[in-house]
Amino acid sequence: MSMTDLTIVRKSLAAHFVSTLITALSVAIAVALLVVLFSLREHAQNSFKRGTGNMHVLISADASPLTSVLNNVFYANPPQKKLLMSDLDRLGLTPAAAAPGAEPTTRPRDPRLEWAIPVQSGDSFRSFKTMATTADFFAKFQPAEGVPWTLRDGAFFDGTWQAVLGDTVARQTGLKVGDEIYITHGWSNRSHAPVPGDTPATKTDDHDHDHADHNHDHDAPGDGPHIHNDHPIVIVGILEPTGSPHDRAVFIPLEASWIMHADEARAAAEPTPRPAREDNLTPDEKAVNAVYVRCRTNTIIGSFFDEMRRTQGITPALPNNQIVALFQIVGSIDQIILAIGVAVLVSSIVSVMLAVYSSMGQRRRQIAVLRVLGATRGRIVSLVLTESALIATIGALAGSALAIVGMRIASSVLLDRTGIYVDPWIDPLWLLVVGVATVLLGAVAGIVPALSAYRTSVVRSLRPLG
Amino acid sequence: MTPSAPGPALRVDALSFRYPGAGFGVRVESLALAPGEQVLLTGGSGSGKSTILHLIAGLIEPDAGHIFVNSTEINRLRAGARDHFRGRHIGMIFQTFNLLQGFSAVENVLVALMFSDLPRAQHRPRALELLASLGVERANAPIDQLSVGQQQRVAVARAVACSPALVLADEPTASLDPQNAEEAMTVIQQSCRACNAALLCVSHDPSLVSRFERRMTMPQLATTSAAIGGVLSSTSGGGAA
């Protein structure tokens, strides 16, 4: 093996091993941070599309379309406004009554629509939100376009007092098919973090009727905990993960929710309340928060949406547009985060410069010897630039590895904590862009020390010490 | 004095140099070394001996005059070309060896060969052969693990690795005890003879005098400091002790 410039650079780096390691590590962290930020940014918008799935229009009475999407799809807050089933009848969103002898259909009366699925949220089980809906939610709605629901265990509900658990709920509570749960009215502020070894059955402990944040104006305060004791709900199915916020939801039939709310309302209003049953619910007691709607063709969406927008008291939302709008709102924060990422990279490059520069003092003699042996000033400059770029390269490679691992961790943490699925895949293009930029910046960082090397006086540096 | 063909390994004509901003300077009217010729230049410290070596090596540029190494006027070459030329045709040996720390003995020689015309494949065999012939036993040992005597041998191997026309030795024995000095000087002179390199050795060590047939003192070779401007005498041939 003959000696090459790279061997000389490698030996120089080895001579300052600790400083090289620390500097490369700081570059690696910056590179990883930047790559993860770029990738998260790219994936975040796609992730938010999970959840709205194959829905075209979201109908509600909320104050704004964005609120409607956040509350009825992403479980951000308990929805404030309700729609009655009779309202939906008027809008053509409910199926026509089946003709005698014919199979009952769930197809909405409005012929432009493929399906319309009413949903009602606002209650909870431990820290998880409930979603009361119809069987069509599982049969027709897809949480991500083209990806239908699949069950890990059991079946979808087909009776009133049944529940289907999202994947995260089942994993975090340890509940199984056949277990019974009680639904809490409103969203509990109490933390119900599952404790390992905690018995999953909840006949007593999940029964707090916390009215602090319930929002249904027809609900009465002050009911006792005994009422919902009448309504244990059996878990009949557990869903596979979908990577959407629905993984953190407990699904129950609309009828179950209506009966529980009706019981509460009647207990507050009547001295001797009649127990609510499916067949004695009044129209006022049949309320929902929103309707997930899919049109038969994409070309219909616009006219249907406009018609809904003109309807008094109705707020239609195009979920994908709302998500784009949401990202425009957070866009400036996004840019600040990116700017921080770039700043971290630049500061790590400055540390490369300092590391190489501070080693120059000890290396004047080496540079002088190389000059005596025939190295031109240009060759010395190139050696220093190479060294600086090499530190950056090591950092970029380590940072890429760190980013890949970091994305997987970030992805699983986000999914567990927020129910938002972020694809951990990193576009190699980002690695390439950030990597090449880092190596080039590394070489640039070498310019100052290289100039110092260029100016090194050979004669003065060769003088005997002392 | 104009030696007949082949051209001299070194020829210096009317060379003058003054350190910028300082009063100190040197002037050499004439100096020539035939191929393979060995010359000792003696003089007290601060007399300008090293400056003359640095001028000849092209490490500093003269104010006036001509320096020919192997018939190439080194002070007329552009900076980069001068560096290349030095790497191929001039070997240097220092009092403090100036070996590269963190490099092994053989790697120190390989660095010199990097700048030679020798094909890469021959670098390592050449370096190992040279070290063996100079009595360096642990060619792969880190340089700081070798004895002082061994280190100076590595330095000599590095200086002659590219088969230079001229070797410049600057106080090569000043850091060595008498026995090592004796050995080092033998190695230097033999190595130069082996590749027919001319040797200009600068030293204030009187024990070296007997080893050189041709020797000169600084006052004989050059005028320095305030004396610049006067006529200077150049002496060649023996008997200038």
XYZ file of C-alpha atoms in Angstrom:
707
model
C 0.000 0.000 0.000
C 1.385 3.313 -0.963
C 0.673 6.496 0.937
C -2.215 8.641 -0.270
C -3.678 11.972 0.754
C -6.568 10.107 2.344
C -4.181 8.089 4.508
C -2.621 11.300 5.756
C -6.065 12.760 6.500
C -7.158 9.569 8.237
C -4.057 9.606 10.429
C -4.649 13.221 11.285
C -8.229 12.459 12.316
C -7.045 9.478 14.355
C -4.501 11.717 16.083
C -7.398 13.890 17.308
C -9.743 10.978 17.828
C -11.864 12.356 20.663
C -12.292 15.772 19.091
C -13.107 14.125 15.748
C -15.671 11.859 17.392
C -17.422 14.655 19.273
C -17.492 16.891 16.228
C -18.812 14.133 13.964
C -21.440 13.327 16.584
C -22.675 16.913 16.663
C -22.936 16.829 12.862
C -24.765 13.492 13.063
C -27.353 14.864 15.474
C -27.945 17.903 13.290
C -28.268 15.789 10.145
C -30.669 13.386 11.852
C -32.758 16.257 13.181
C -32.997 17.885 9.783
C -33.812 14.670 7.913
C -36.463 13.722 10.470
C -37.990 17.216 10.300
C -38.092 17.126 6.511
C -39.621 13.663 6.499
C -42.144 14.418 9.244
C -43.240 17.496 7.377
C -43.732 15.511 4.216
C -45.574 12.683 5.923
C -47.670 14.719 8.346
C -50.105 15.938 5.722
C -50.513 12.422 4.345
C -51.065 11.121 7.851
C -53.882 13.548 8.484
C -55.615 12.160 5.426
C -55.849 8.904 7.311
C -58.925 9.272 9.419
C -60.968 11.061 6.802
C -60.391 8.082 4.520
C -62.906 7.637 1.712
C -65.301 10.282 3.021
C -66.081 13.101 0.579
C -68.050 15.521 2.720
C -68.506 15.885 6.471
C -71.882 17.351 7.445
C -72.375 18.944 10.866
C -73.831 21.964 12.599
C -70.440 23.079 13.921
C -69.336 26.690 13.780
C -66.621 26.073 11.225
C -65.619 23.308 8.829
C -62.202 23.009 10.486
C -63.765 22.557 13.937
C -66.090 19.999 12.449
C -63.237 17.926 10.978
C -61.080 18.193 14.101
C -63.906 17.197 16.442
C -65.722 14.593 14.410
C -62.756 12.855 12.776
C -59.761 13.611 15.006
C -61.575 13.641 18.363
C -60.005 17.009 19.237
C -62.859 18.216 21.480
C -66.349 16.987 22.293
C -68.542 18.349 19.484
C -70.673 21.275 20.634
C -73.534 21.104 18.154
C -75.978 18.372 17.377
C -78.151 17.390 14.475
C -81.353 15.435 15.016
C -82.147 12.387 12.931
C -85.216 14.300 11.776
C -82.845 16.985 10.388
C -81.006 14.274 8.491
C -84.335 12.960 7.152
C -85.070 16.405 5.779
C -81.621 16.575 4.134
C -82.115 13.178 2.470
C -79.225 11.674 4.404
C -81.221 8.826 5.951
C -82.474 5.766 4.162
C -86.052 5.587 2.932
C -88.368 3.366 4.928
C -88.235 -0.097 3.444
C -91.243 -1.087 1.345
C -93.194 -3.973 2.877
C -91.468 -7.242 2.137
C -88.356 -5.568 0.691
C -84.875 -5.819 2.264
C -84.215 -2.749 4.396
C -81.495 -0.588 2.862
C -79.035 1.821 4.432
C -78.618 3.765 1.194
C -79.517 7.456 1.744
C -82.574 8.821 0.010
C -80.536 11.466 -1.790
C -79.690 9.519 -4.981
C -76.382 11.393 -5.452
C -74.958 9.813 -2.320
C -73.327 6.433 -2.016
C -73.532 6.411 1.743
C -74.189 8.717 4.703
C -73.065 7.540 8.129
C -74.176 9.470 11.240
C -71.654 9.689 14.056
C -71.884 10.943 17.615
C -68.916 11.428 19.911
C -68.474 13.244 23.188
C -68.478 10.384 25.661
C -65.527 8.415 26.870
C -64.189 5.249 28.318
C -61.191 5.975 30.547
C -59.078 8.374 28.467
C -60.469 7.049 25.184
C -63.233 8.717 23.205
C -66.389 6.918 22.146
C -67.800 7.064 18.664
C -71.462 6.107 18.420
C -72.377 5.200 14.865
C -74.081 2.650 12.623
C -72.870 -0.645 11.208
C -72.117 1.165 7.940
C -69.180 2.844 9.649
C -67.369 -0.490 9.391
C -69.064 -1.772 6.260
C -68.646 1.259 3.999
C -66.417 3.904 5.518
C -62.695 3.241 5.201
C -60.337 5.026 7.629
C -57.735 5.249 4.851
C -58.886 5.227 1.260
C -58.791 1.685 -0.103
C -58.068 0.147 3.294
C -61.230 -1.363 4.806
C -61.592 -2.195 8.491
C -60.335 -5.563 9.596
C -60.927 -7.272 12.914
C -58.177 -8.688 15.025
C -60.738 -10.526 17.100
C -64.506 -10.975 17.330
C -67.074 -9.261 15.127
C -68.544 -5.842 14.355
C -71.489 -4.900 16.544
C -74.992 -6.079 15.588
C -76.861 -5.417 18.850
C -77.425 -2.353 20.994
C -75.176 -2.990 24.008
C -72.064 -3.948 22.153
C -68.764 -2.214 21.526
C -65.862 -2.538 19.112
C -62.453 -1.311 20.320
C -59.827 0.469 18.290
C -56.409 -1.192 18.298
C -54.748 1.267 20.695
C -57.610 1.041 23.192
C -57.381 -2.730 23.265
C -53.592 -2.713 23.581
C -53.469 -0.102 26.314
C -56.352 -1.419 28.412
C -55.795 -5.114 27.829
C -59.529 -5.530 27.305
C -60.671 -8.621 25.392
C -63.748 -9.710 23.503
C -66.412 -10.609 26.080
C -65.291 -8.021 28.671
C -67.853 -5.472 29.838
C -67.286 -1.736 30.086
C -69.247 1.337 31.170
C -69.246 4.517 29.192
C -68.573 7.805 30.966
C -70.690 10.734 29.972
C -68.539 13.522 28.593
C -64.776 13.424 28.483
C -63.192 12.616 31.771
C -60.392 14.848 32.873
C -59.180 12.115 35.096
C -56.266 10.198 33.802
C -57.014 6.553 33.412
C -53.618 5.393 32.328
C -53.671 1.636 32.361
C -51.551 0.068 35.047
C -49.826 -3.196 34.210
C -51.612 -5.974 36.040
C -54.684 -3.826 36.429
C -57.796 -5.889 35.887
C -59.304 -4.832 32.634
C -62.888 -5.370 33.728
C -64.436 -2.073 34.638
C -67.780 -2.716 36.246
C -67.080 -0.274 39.013
C -64.097 1.924 38.421
C -64.963 3.500 35.086
C -68.215 4.798 36.075
C -67.652 8.384 36.992
C -70.246 10.691 35.580
C -68.104 13.662 35.051
C -70.164 16.530 33.849
C -67.433 19.107 33.943
C -67.017 19.088 30.207
C -70.182 17.612 28.808
C -71.709 19.783 26.225
C -75.151 18.572 25.417
C -77.551 21.281 26.305
C -80.342 18.784 26.971
C -78.320 16.886 29.517
C -79.043 17.457 33.141
C -76.474 17.794 35.869
C -76.419 15.907 39.101
C -77.378 12.402 38.062
C -76.076 9.571 40.181
C -73.747 6.851 39.068
C -76.449 4.220 39.283
C -78.086 5.014 35.994
C -75.461 3.654 33.672
C -75.068 0.606 35.820
C -78.068 -0.555 33.877
C -76.092 -0.432 30.662
C -72.974 -2.568 30.678
C -71.584 -2.782 27.194
C -70.006 -6.007 25.948
C -66.924 -5.887 23.806
C -67.658 -7.896 20.673
C -64.764 -6.975 18.416
C -61.237 -5.558 18.382
C -59.960 -3.791 15.295
C -56.612 -4.106 13.555
C -54.570 -0.875 13.632
C -55.405 1.596 10.874
C -52.848 4.297 11.614
C -55.707 6.744 12.082
C -57.141 8.514 15.143
C -59.932 5.937 15.113
C -57.459 3.476 16.636
C -58.018 5.314 19.918
C -61.799 5.162 19.820
C -64.440 2.896 21.362
C -67.244 2.286 18.870
C -70.794 1.706 20.055
C -74.147 1.705 18.243
C -75.998 5.015 18.044
C -78.993 3.442 19.809
C -76.920 2.645 22.893
C -75.713 6.230 23.126
C -79.212 7.615 22.599
C -80.670 5.410 25.353
C -77.929 6.332 27.848
C -78.355 10.050 27.151
C -82.138 9.795 27.228
C -82.031 8.050 30.601
C -79.887 10.825 32.009
C -82.083 13.557 30.610
C -85.282 11.895 31.835
C -83.833 11.303 35.302
C -83.121 15.003 35.588
C -86.452 16.131 34.185
C -88.959 13.624 35.536
C -89.630 12.614 39.141
C -90.234 8.990 38.120
C -88.444 8.571 34.820
C -89.543 5.961 32.292
C -86.532 3.867 31.342
C -85.476 4.745 27.808
C -85.801 2.026 25.186
C -85.195 1.979 21.459
C -88.932 2.123 20.805
C -89.759 5.010 23.124
C -87.043 7.489 22.127
C -88.424 10.869 21.151
C -87.117 12.629 18.017
C -85.233 15.072 20.286
C -83.432 12.192 21.902
C -82.129 10.916 18.561
C -79.227 13.290 18.066
C -75.914 12.973 16.260
C -72.939 15.325 15.823
C -72.057 14.773 12.201
C -72.563 12.662 9.115
C -69.777 11.126 7.049
C -70.891 11.331 3.409
C -69.554 9.795 0.220
C -70.952 10.846 -3.139
C -71.459 8.393 -5.974
C -68.969 10.178 -8.195
C -66.325 12.818 -7.617
C -68.075 15.217 -9.984
C -71.109 15.393 -7.710
C -69.116 16.500 -4.656
C -69.024 20.165 -5.621
C -72.717 20.637 -6.235
C -73.705 18.595 -3.174
C -71.295 20.598 -1.023
C -72.627 23.914 -2.325
C -76.194 22.827 -1.708
C -75.372 21.880 1.886
C -73.549 25.161 2.416
C -76.681 27.049 1.437
C -78.743 25.067 3.921
C -79.546 26.929 7.121
C -77.762 25.534 10.206
C -75.599 23.084 8.261
C -71.813 23.264 8.012
C -70.432 21.016 5.292
C -66.681 20.380 5.235
C -64.374 18.920 2.599
C -62.017 17.135 5.005
C -58.958 17.165 2.747
C -59.319 20.892 2.111
C -59.602 21.493 5.841
C -56.386 19.577 6.433
C -54.606 21.639 3.794
C -55.990 24.752 5.504
C -54.792 23.465 8.858
C -51.308 22.996 7.470
C -51.333 26.519 6.129
C -52.116 27.741 9.635
C -49.270 25.770 11.191
C -47.032 26.439 8.177
C -45.125 29.292 9.801
C -44.375 27.204 12.892
C -43.257 24.532 10.513
C -40.819 26.951 8.911
C -39.500 28.055 12.274
C -38.793 24.426 13.143
C -37.021 23.958 9.823
C -35.014 27.126 10.429
C -33.975 25.733 13.811
C -32.917 22.508 12.100
C -30.802 24.436 9.607
C -29.327 26.543 12.424
C -28.345 23.397 14.304
C -26.655 22.061 11.175
C -24.776 25.311 10.621
C -23.638 25.429 14.242
C -22.402 21.866 14.008
C -20.486 22.830 10.872
C -18.944 25.711 12.799
C -17.823 23.166 15.383
C -16.156 21.231 12.553
C -14.326 24.399 11.595
C -13.208 25.022 15.176
C -12.056 21.435 15.608
C -9.968 21.499 12.447
C -8.707 25.010 13.115
C -7.643 24.263 16.674
C -5.665 21.273 15.464
C -3.783 23.435 12.965
C -1.528 24.855 15.673
C -0.123 21.435 16.461
C 0.226 20.596 12.810
C 2.349 23.405 11.461
C 5.416 21.186 11.635
C 3.648 18.377 9.795
C 2.535 20.815 7.119
C 6.076 22.200 6.833
C 7.528 18.690 6.511
C 5.015 17.842 3.771
C 6.010 21.028 1.968
C 9.702 20.118 2.202
C 8.895 16.676 0.832
C 7.277 18.259 -2.219
C 3.661 19.084 -1.308
C 2.426 22.302 -2.900
C 0.378 24.824 -0.950
C -2.624 23.684 -2.995
C -2.097 20.087 -1.901
C -1.980 21.189 1.740
C -5.194 23.192 1.304
C -6.836 20.158 -0.260
C -5.705 17.954 2.644
C -7.298 20.289 5.177
C -10.514 20.651 3.161
C -10.667 16.876 2.775
C -10.231 16.410 6.495
C -13.018 18.848 7.272
C -15.314 17.302 4.652
C -14.483 13.837 5.959
C -15.618 14.733 9.477
C -18.841 16.067 7.960
C -19.198 12.881 5.888
C -18.809 10.658 8.928
C -21.379 12.852 10.674
C -23.754 12.709 7.713
C -23.562 8.907 7.534
C -24.069 8.470 11.259
C -26.836 11.083 11.157
C -28.640 9.222 8.388
C -28.581 6.039 10.439
C -29.753 8.015 13.462
C -32.566 9.556 11.396
C -33.799 6.157 10.227
C -33.905 4.864 13.793
C -35.309 8.177 15.058
C -38.143 8.167 12.542
C -39.218 4.705 13.633
C -39.232 5.798 17.257
C -40.994 9.100 16.512
C -43.542 7.273 14.394
C -44.436 4.739 17.067
C -44.527 7.369 19.828
C -46.830 9.604 17.762
C -49.097 6.679 16.980
C -49.315 5.643 20.619
C -49.772 9.134 22.047
C -51.880 10.842 19.396
C -53.224 8.109 17.168
C -51.674 9.844 14.210
C -49.796 7.449 12.015
C -46.637 8.896 10.508
C -44.917 6.764 7.931
C -41.398 6.049 9.293
C -40.073 5.720 5.762
C -37.491 8.347 4.843
C -37.250 9.432 1.248
C -33.658 8.660 0.171
C -33.783 11.970 -1.637
C -33.878 13.791 1.710
C -30.909 11.781 2.951
C -29.080 12.627 -0.254
C -29.942 16.336 -0.168
C -29.061 16.775 3.506
C -26.010 14.508 3.193
C -24.537 16.306 0.190
C -25.279 19.703 1.740
C -23.518 18.615 4.927
C -20.417 17.368 3.132
C -20.215 20.566 1.084
C -20.710 22.710 4.187
C -18.028 20.587 5.853
C -15.621 21.414 3.049
C -16.560 25.095 3.330
C -15.873 24.874 7.065
C -12.359 23.769 6.136
C -11.638 26.989 4.256
C -10.550 29.051 7.256
C -8.172 26.415 8.663
C -7.009 25.654 5.120
C -6.065 29.288 4.608
C -4.142 29.160 7.852
C -2.368 26.038 6.547
C -1.727 27.796 3.240
C 0.055 30.639 4.991
C 2.158 28.380 7.200
C 5.783 29.443 7.001
C 7.827 26.340 6.256
C 11.110 27.746 7.483
C 9.724 29.031 10.751
C 7.800 25.802 11.461
C 10.876 23.632 10.898
C 12.976 25.346 13.533
C 14.189 23.041 16.275
C 11.992 23.252 19.330
C 13.437 25.243 22.208
C 34.385 27.204 -11.388
C 32.303 25.493 -13.977
C 32.490 21.752 -13.743
C 32.337 19.927 -17.046
C 29.424 17.698 -18.074
C 27.335 16.367 -16.492
C 26.155 19.679 -15.084
C 26.749 20.403 -11.413
C 24.298 19.125 -8.865
C 24.232 22.637 -7.427
C 25.368 25.978 -8.707
C 24.838 29.270 -6.938
C 25.682 32.619 -8.538
C 25.610 36.071 -6.961
C 22.925 35.093 -4.491
C 21.722 37.673 -2.026
C 18.931 37.595 0.501
C 17.838 39.846 3.324
C 15.105 39.006 5.805
C 12.256 41.436 5.288
C 12.391 44.177 7.862
C 15.527 42.815 9.493
C 19.101 43.832 9.046
C 20.236 40.264 8.686
C 21.062 38.918 5.277
C 23.444 36.672 3.396
C 25.259 36.928 0.101
C 26.947 34.074 -1.743
C 29.026 34.998 -4.764
C 29.591 31.541 -6.076
C 29.200 27.911 -5.049
C 29.123 24.702 -7.025
C 28.820 21.024 -6.123
C 29.578 18.289 -8.629
C 27.293 15.253 -8.744
C 28.014 13.072 -5.735
C 30.313 15.666 -4.200
C 30.171 16.080 -0.411
C 30.792 19.446 1.177
C 30.818 20.534 4.804
C 29.872 24.093 5.628
C 30.794 25.174 9.147
C 30.057 28.323 11.054
C 28.684 29.533 14.363
C 25.019 29.552 15.069
C 23.236 32.550 13.609
C 25.849 32.848 10.884
C 23.266 32.230 8.131
C 24.123 28.590 7.278
C 20.507 27.424 7.550
C 19.313 30.398 5.535
C 21.555 29.327 2.685
C 20.102 25.791 2.825
C 16.547 27.175 2.805
C 17.382 29.354 -0.191
C 18.843 26.398 -2.082
C 15.794 24.270 -1.215
C 13.526 26.987 -2.561
C 11.772 27.405 0.766
C 12.560 31.108 0.716
C 13.152 33.275 -2.336
C 16.371 35.213 -2.872
C 16.364 38.931 -3.582
C 18.825 38.427 -6.416
C 21.050 35.779 -7.957
C 20.685 32.331 -9.404
C 20.353 28.852 -7.909
C 20.627 25.860 -10.219
C 19.853 22.403 -8.885
C 20.505 19.656 -11.404
C 20.647 22.394 -14.061
C 17.200 23.733 -13.220
C 17.070 27.289 -11.927
C 14.920 26.615 -8.905
C 14.292 30.262 -7.986
C 12.781 30.914 -11.422
C 10.161 28.170 -11.006
C 6.638 29.061 -10.005
C 5.759 28.154 -6.401
C 3.939 24.906 -7.206
C 6.554 23.743 -9.692
C 9.272 24.554 -7.179
C 7.552 22.365 -4.561
C 7.298 19.522 -7.070
C 10.924 19.966 -8.066
C 12.073 19.949 -4.441
C 10.168 16.728 -3.802
C 11.850 14.988 -6.727
C 15.393 16.342 -6.660
C 16.253 17.598 -3.178
C 16.389 15.653 0.046
C 16.562 17.388 3.417
C 17.785 16.130 6.786
C 17.171 18.097 9.962
C 18.667 18.307 13.413
C 15.274 17.410 14.919
C 14.548 14.856 12.179
C 11.081 16.345 11.603
C 9.539 12.922 11.225
C 5.741 12.741 11.069
C 4.383 11.756 14.462
C 1.670 9.089 14.417
C 3.255 7.560 11.321
C 5.378 4.427 11.284
C 8.949 4.385 10.010
C 7.935 3.007 6.639
C 5.019 5.447 6.376
C 7.405 8.351 6.879
C 9.386 7.168 3.878
C 6.194 6.479 1.897
C 5.100 10.100 2.367
C 8.273 11.240 0.595
C 7.647 8.760 -2.227
C 4.114 10.180 -2.671
C 5.730 13.177 -4.316
C 8.119 11.195 -6.506
C 7.789 9.895 -10.063
C 8.151 6.311 -8.869
C 5.133 4.098 -9.763
C 2.903 3.571 -6.722
C 3.336 -0.187 -6.701
C 7.048 0.270 -6.069
C 6.685 2.664 -3.147
C 6.452 0.163 -0.333
C 9.141 -2.257 -1.627
C 11.460 0.707 -2.163
C 10.792 2.125 1.323
C 11.272 -1.226 3.062
C 14.436 -1.982 1.123
C 15.875 1.408 1.938
C 15.079 1.115 5.653
C 16.585 -2.373 5.767
C 19.752 -1.190 4.063
C 20.041 1.624 6.610
C 19.641 -0.780 9.511
C 16.109 0.216 10.590
C 14.795 -3.001 12.060
C 11.214 -2.140 12.988
C 9.887 -0.538 9.835
C 6.263 -0.772 10.971
C 6.795 0.568 14.476
C 5.387 4.016 15.273
C 8.158 6.528 14.889
C 8.141 7.584 18.541
C 8.894 4.034 19.616
C 12.235 4.056 17.811
C 15.526 5.096 19.383
C 17.003 8.449 18.450
C 19.628 6.758 16.289
C 16.964 4.752 14.471
C 14.859 7.852 13.980
C 17.734 9.652 12.291
C 18.171 6.658 9.972
C 14.489 6.910 9.022
C 15.017 10.614 8.351
C 17.974 9.772 6.105
C 15.950 7.113 4.290
C 13.222 9.675 3.714
C 15.716 12.213 2.356
C 17.227 9.852 -0.201
C 14.022 7.910 -1.029
C 13.444 9.791 -4.282
C 17.122 9.434 -5.366
C 17.684 13.191 -5.220
C 20.489 15.012 -6.985
C 21.203 17.019 -3.864
C 20.862 16.328 -0.150
C 20.865 19.255 2.265
C 21.706 18.327 5.860
C 21.106 20.956 8.547
C 23.038 20.124 11.731
C 22.224 16.408 11.333
C 24.253 15.364 14.377
C 23.441 18.157 16.795
C 20.806 16.140 18.669
C 22.882 12.964 18.859
C 25.521 11.683 21.253
C 29.005 11.253 19.771
C 28.517 7.593 18.931
C 25.133 8.083 17.282
C 26.479 11.173 15.533
C 29.313 9.133 14.104
C 26.937 6.422 12.900
C 24.406 8.883 11.509
C 27.052 10.730 9.536
C 28.309 7.465 8.088
C 24.805 6.504 7.053
C 24.183 9.914 5.489
C 27.397 9.929 3.515
C 26.989 6.313 2.364
C 23.392 6.872 1.363
C 24.318 9.903 -0.696
C 27.107 8.010 -2.372
C 24.758 5.116 -3.090
C 22.424 7.311 -5.113
C 25.158 9.662 -6.333
C 23.536 12.608 -4.590
C 25.639 15.656 -3.835
C 25.667 16.460 -0.104
C 25.805 19.912 1.408
C 26.112 19.448 5.156
C 25.843 22.383 7.496
C 27.222 21.943 11.006
C 29.143 23.552 13.815
C 30.324 20.131 14.994
C 34.140 20.128 14.593
C 34.298 16.343 14.751
C 32.756 16.142 11.294
C 35.566 18.029 9.631
C 37.706 14.992 9.034
C 34.870 13.227 7.206
C 34.777 15.741 4.348
C 37.412 16.301 1.730
C 35.916 19.606 0.796
C 34.842 22.003 3.459
C 34.300 25.716 3.875
C 33.460 28.143 6.629
C 30.725 30.712 6.530
C 33.058 33.700 6.261
C 34.705 31.981 3.337
C 31.449 31.145 1.569
C 29.279 34.087 2.343
C 29.146 37.579 3.672
C 26.477 38.168 6.204
C 24.718 41.008 7.953
C 26.421 44.355 7.678
C 29.221 42.894 5.602
C 26.882 42.538 2.642
C 27.905 44.660 -0.217
C 31.587 44.010 0.188
C 33.584 41.610 -1.918
C 33.319 38.086 -0.700
C 35.625 35.262 -1.130
C 34.601 31.801 -2.062
C 36.768 28.899 -1.311
C 36.650 25.486 -2.763
C 38.817 22.467 -2.446
C 40.273 21.178 0.753
C 42.125 22.945 3.462
C 39.588 25.433 4.625
C 39.382 24.273 8.198
